[in-house]
Short mmCIF file of C-alpha atoms in Angstrom, two decimals:
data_model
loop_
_atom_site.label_atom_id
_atom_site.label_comp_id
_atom_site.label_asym_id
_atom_site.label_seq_id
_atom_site.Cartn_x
_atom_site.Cartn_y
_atom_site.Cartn_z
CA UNK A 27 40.51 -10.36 3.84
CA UNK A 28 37.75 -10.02 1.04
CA UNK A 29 36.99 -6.78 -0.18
CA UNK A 30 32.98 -5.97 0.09
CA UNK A 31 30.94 -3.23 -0.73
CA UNK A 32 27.40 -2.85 -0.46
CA UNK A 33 25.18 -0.22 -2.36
CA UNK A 34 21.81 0.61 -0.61
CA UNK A 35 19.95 4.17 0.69
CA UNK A 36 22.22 6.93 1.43
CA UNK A 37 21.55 9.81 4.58
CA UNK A 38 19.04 7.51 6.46
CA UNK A 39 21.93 4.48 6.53
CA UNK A 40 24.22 7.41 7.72
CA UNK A 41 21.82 8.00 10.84
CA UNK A 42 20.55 4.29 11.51
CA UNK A 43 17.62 2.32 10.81
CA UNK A 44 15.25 4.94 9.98
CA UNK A 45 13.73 2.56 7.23
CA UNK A 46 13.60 -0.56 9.07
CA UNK A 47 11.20 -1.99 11.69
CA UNK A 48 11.84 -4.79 13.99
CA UNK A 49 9.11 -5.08 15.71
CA UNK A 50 8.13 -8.59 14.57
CA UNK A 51 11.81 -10.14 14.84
CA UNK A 52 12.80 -12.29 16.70
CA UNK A 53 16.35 -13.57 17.65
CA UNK A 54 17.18 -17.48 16.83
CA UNK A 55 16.50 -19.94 19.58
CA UNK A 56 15.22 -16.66 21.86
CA UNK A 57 11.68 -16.18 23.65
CA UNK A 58 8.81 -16.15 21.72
CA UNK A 59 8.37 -12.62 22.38
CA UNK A 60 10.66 -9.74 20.82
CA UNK A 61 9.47 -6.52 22.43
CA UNK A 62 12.48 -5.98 24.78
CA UNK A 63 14.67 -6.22 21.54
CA UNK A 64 16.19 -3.42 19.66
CA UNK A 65 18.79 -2.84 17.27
CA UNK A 66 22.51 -1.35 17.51
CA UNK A 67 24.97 -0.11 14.97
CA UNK A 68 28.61 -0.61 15.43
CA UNK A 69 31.30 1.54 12.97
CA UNK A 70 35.22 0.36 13.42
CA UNK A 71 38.15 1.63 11.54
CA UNK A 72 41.63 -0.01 12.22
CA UNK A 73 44.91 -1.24 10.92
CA UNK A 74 44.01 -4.46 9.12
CA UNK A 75 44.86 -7.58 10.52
CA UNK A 76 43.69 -11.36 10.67
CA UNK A 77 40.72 -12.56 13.24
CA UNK A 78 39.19 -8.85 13.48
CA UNK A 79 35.59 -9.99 11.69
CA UNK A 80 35.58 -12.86 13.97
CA UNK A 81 36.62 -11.37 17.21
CA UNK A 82 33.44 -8.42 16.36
CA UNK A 83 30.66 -11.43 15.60
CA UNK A 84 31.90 -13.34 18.96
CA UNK A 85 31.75 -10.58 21.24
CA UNK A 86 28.23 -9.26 19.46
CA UNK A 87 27.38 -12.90 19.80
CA UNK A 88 28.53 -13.48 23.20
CA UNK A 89 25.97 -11.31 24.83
CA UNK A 90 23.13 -12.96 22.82
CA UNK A 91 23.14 -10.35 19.80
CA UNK A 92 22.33 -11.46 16.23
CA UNK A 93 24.23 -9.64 13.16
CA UNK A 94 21.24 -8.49 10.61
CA UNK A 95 23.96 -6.81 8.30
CA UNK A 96 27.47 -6.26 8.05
CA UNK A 97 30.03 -4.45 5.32
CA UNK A 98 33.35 -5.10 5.91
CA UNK A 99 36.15 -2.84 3.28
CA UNK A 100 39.82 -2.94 3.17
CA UNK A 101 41.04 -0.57 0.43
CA UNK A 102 43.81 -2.32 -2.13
CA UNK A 103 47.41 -1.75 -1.15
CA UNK A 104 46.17 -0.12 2.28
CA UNK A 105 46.46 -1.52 5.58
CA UNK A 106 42.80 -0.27 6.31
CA UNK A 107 39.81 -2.16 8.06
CA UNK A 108 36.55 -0.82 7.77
CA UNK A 109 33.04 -2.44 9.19
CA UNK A 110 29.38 -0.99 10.07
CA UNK A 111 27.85 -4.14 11.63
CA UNK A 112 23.45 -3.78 12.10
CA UNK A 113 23.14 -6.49 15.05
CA UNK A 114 19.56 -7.04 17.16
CA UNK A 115 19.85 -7.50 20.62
CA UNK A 116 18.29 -7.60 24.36
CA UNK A 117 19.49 -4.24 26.52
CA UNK A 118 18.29 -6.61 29.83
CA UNK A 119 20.99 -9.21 28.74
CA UNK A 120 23.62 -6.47 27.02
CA UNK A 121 22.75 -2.61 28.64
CA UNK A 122 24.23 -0.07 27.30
CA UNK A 123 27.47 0.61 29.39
CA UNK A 124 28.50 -3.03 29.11
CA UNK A 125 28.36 -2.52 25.59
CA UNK A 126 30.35 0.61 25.22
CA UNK A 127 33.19 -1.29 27.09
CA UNK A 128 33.02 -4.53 25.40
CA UNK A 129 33.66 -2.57 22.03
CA UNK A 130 36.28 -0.09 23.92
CA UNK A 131 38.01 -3.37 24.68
CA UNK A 132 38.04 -4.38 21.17
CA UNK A 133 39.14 -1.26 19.84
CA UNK A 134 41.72 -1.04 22.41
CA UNK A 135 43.31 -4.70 21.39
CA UNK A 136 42.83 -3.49 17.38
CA UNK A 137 44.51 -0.02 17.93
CA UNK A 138 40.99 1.29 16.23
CA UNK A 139 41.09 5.20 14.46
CA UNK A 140 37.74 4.79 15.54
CA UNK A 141 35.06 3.03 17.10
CA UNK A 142 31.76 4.26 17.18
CA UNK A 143 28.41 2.49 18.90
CA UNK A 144 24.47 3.29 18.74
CA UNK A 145 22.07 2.96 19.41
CA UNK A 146 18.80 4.88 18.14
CA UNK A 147 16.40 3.66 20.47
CA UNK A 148 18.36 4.10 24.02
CA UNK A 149 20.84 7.04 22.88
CA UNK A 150 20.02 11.19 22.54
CA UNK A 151 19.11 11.97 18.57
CA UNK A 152 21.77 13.34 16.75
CA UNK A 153 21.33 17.08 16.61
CA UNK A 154 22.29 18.36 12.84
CA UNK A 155 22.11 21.22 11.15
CA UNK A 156 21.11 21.85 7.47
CA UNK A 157 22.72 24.21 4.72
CA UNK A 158 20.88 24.80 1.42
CA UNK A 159 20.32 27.19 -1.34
CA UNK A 160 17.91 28.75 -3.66
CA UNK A 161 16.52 25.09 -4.85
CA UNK A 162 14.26 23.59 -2.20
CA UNK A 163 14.18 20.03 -3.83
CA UNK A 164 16.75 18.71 -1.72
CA UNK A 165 15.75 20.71 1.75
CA UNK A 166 12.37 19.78 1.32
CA UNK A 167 12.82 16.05 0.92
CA UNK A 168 14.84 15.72 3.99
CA UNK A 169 12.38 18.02 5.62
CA UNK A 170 9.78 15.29 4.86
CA UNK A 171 11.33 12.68 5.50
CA UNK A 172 12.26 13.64 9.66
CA UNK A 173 8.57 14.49 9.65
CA UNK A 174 7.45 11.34 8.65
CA UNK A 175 10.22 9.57 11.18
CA UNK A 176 12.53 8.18 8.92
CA UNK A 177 15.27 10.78 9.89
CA UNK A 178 15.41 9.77 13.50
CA UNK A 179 17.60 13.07 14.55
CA UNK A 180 17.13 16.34 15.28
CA UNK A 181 17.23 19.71 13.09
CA UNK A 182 18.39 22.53 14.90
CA UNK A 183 18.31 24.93 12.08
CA UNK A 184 18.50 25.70 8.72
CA UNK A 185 20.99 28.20 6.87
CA UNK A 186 20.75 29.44 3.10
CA UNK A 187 22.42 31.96 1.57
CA UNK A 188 19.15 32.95 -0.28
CA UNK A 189 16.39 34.83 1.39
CA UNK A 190 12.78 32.69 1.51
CA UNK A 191 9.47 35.24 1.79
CA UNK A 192 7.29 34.22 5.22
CA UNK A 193 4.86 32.71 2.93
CA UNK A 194 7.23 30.39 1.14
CA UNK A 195 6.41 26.45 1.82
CA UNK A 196 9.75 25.82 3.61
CA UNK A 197 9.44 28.86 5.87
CA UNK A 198 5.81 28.07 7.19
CA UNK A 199 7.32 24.74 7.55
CA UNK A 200 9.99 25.27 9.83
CA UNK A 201 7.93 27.90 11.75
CA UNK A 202 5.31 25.33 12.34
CA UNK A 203 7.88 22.86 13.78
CA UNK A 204 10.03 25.16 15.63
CA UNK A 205 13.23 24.95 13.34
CA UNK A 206 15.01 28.23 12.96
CA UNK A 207 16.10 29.73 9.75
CA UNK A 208 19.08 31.94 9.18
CA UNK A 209 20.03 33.84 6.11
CA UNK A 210 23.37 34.20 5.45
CA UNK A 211 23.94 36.53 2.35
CA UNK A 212 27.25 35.58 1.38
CA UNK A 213 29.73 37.27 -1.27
CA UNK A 214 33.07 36.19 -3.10
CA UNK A 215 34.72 37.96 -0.88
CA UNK A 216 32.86 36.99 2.20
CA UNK A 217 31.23 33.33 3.06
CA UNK A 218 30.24 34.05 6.38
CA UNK A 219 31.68 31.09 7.98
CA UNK A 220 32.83 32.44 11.07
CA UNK A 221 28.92 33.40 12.00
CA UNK A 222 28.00 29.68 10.02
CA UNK A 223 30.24 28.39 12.46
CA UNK A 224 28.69 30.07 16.02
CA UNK A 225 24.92 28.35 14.62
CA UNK A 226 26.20 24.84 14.39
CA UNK A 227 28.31 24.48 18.06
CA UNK A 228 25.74 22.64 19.06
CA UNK A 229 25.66 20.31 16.00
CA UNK A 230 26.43 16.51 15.60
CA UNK A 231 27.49 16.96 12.05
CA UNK A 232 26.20 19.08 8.80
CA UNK A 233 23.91 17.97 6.00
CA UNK A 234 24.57 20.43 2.53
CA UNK A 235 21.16 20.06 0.40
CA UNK A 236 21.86 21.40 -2.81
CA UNK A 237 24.23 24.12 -0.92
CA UNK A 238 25.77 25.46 -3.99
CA UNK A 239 28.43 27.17 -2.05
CA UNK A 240 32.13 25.20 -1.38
CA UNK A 241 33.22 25.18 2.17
CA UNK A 242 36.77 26.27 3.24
CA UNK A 243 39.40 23.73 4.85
CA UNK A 244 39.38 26.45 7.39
CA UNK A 245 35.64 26.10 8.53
CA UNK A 246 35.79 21.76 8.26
CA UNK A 247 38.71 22.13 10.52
CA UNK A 248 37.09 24.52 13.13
CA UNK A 249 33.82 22.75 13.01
CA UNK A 250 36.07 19.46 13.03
CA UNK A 251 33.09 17.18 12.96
CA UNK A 252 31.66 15.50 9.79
CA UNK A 253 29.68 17.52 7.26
CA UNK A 254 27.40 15.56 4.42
CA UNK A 255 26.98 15.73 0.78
CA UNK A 256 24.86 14.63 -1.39
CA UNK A 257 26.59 14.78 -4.90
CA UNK A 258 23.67 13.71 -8.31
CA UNK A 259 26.62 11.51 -9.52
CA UNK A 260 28.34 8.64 -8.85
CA UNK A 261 31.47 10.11 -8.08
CA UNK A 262 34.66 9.33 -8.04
CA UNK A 263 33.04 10.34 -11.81
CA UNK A 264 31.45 13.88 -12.84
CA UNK A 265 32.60 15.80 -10.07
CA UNK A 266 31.74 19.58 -9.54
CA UNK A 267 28.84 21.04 -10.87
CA UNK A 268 25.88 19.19 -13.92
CA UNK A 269 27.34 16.08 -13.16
CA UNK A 270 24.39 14.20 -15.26
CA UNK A 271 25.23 16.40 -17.67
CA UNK A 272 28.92 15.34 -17.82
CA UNK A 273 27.92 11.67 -17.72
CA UNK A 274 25.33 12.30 -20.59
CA UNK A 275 28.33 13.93 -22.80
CA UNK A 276 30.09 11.30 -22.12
CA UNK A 277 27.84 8.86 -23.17
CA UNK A 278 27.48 6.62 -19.91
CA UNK A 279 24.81 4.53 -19.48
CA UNK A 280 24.15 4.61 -15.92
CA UNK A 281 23.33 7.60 -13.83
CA UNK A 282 23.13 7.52 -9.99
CA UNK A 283 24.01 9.58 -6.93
CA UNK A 284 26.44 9.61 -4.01
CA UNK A 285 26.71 10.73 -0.21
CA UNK A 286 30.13 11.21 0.71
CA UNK A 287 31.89 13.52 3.36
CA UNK A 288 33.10 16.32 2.54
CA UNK A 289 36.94 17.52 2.43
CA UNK A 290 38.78 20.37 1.03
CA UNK A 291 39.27 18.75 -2.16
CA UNK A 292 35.58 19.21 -4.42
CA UNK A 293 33.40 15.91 -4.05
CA UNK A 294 36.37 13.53 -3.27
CA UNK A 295 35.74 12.86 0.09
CA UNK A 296 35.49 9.26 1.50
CA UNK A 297 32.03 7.71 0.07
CA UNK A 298 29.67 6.72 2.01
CA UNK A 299 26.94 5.33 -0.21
CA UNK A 300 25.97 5.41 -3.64
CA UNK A 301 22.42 4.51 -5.58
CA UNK A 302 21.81 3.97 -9.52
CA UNK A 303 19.16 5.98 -10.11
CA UNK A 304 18.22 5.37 -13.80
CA UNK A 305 20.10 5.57 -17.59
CA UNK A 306 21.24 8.45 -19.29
#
């Protein structure tokens, strides 16, 4: 099977289509109108084999779907299938629990790690929780970005190991939409990940922005769902800390950044997507 990789946007492909608008397609050969359509995301992760690309397009086609996007990797001298298929389709003609057993089917005849389905217009938002720092650049942007509805999930709260006054932007911000804020002052001696940890039960998965702290193997394996970072390199380069700093010493001449999940090991957790963003 060919390797592919695609390079786009980073936390909104993460969450769905929070970019995209379908509102004006329409599926080959279908009715003229295309306001009963929506859109679906389908992640699978098994032992490679042959027929696995076709077997996902037949069933998606089968119930009148149309693929809009696909990436497909299997990793050099690993028996590893990865996919994230973006498919348009009719719930009347495909609902929702037929779906979720077609691809349980699938990832039962596959032996699938994992198969995951969505789909943003039908299903609950994802409920996340954010943990930042002293620099609001990062915070802020994803802050603006869910307000403006391109983060289609919801924020439960915010945590920061640095204190914010009541007049700060970010603080009237979050008290104006509801979002809690917890301060956490954490030492060397003390992270404060056991009281980290009773904030986010309720969370879907983490977001770091520009959290400046490194997270134990103890607290990703309590929390044991995925947590997000967004590293300003394009790793598996410049890892750890001024990372356009290390590519300027030595002497790249493309600078970029990466989302990736995030493991015990510093910034070498599976990617997830990566952008150029300029020369150094």
């Amino acid at each position: 099977m060919a390797l592919t990789r695609r390079i786009s946007s980073s936390i909104p492909h993460y969450f769905g289509f929070a970019e995209r608008s379908f509102k004006s397609y329409k599926l080959p050969g279908g009715p003229s109108s295309s306001s009963s359509l929506t859109h679906g995301i389908h992640v699978f992760h098994c032992p490679d084999q042959v027929g696995i690309v076709a077997k996902l397009s037949e069933r998606i086609a089968s119930r009148g779907g149309n693929i809009l996007g696909a990436d497909i990797f299997v990793p050099e001298k690993k028996n590893v299938f990865y996919s994230r298929n973006e498919f348009l389709f009719d719930p009347v003609k495909w609902p929702r629990e037929q779906m979720d057993e077609d691809f349980l089917n699938l990832s039962k005849l596959f032996s699938a790690t994992r198969s995951v389905v969505r789909v943003p217009d039908l299903d609950p938002k994802f409920k996340i929780g954010i943990l930042a720092s002293k620099q609001d650049h990062c915070l802020v942007d994803l802050l603006h970005r869910w307000q403006e509805g391109r983060l289609p999930v919801e924020i439960t709260c915010v945590i920061s190991n640095h204190e914010r006054g009541p007049n700060t932007h970010v603080i009237r911000f979050l008290e104006r939409n509801n979002i809690p804020y917890h301060y956490l002052n954490t030492t060397k001696e003390n992270k404060r990940e056991g009281e980290m940890l009773e904030l986010v039960l309720d969370t879907d998965f983490l977001v770091l922005a520009r959290y400046m702290q490194i997270l134990s193997g103890n607290f990703l394996r309590t929390y044991g769902k995925d947590v997000i970072n967004i590293h300003h390199g394009l790793l598996p380069s410049f890892k750890g800390g001024n990372p356009s700093k290390q590519a300027f010493d030595a002497g790249v001449k493309l600078i970029g950044a990466t989302s990736h999940f995030v493991t015990e090991e510093l910034d070498s957790g599976p990617i997830i997507e990566q952008m150029e963003t300029g020369a150094s």
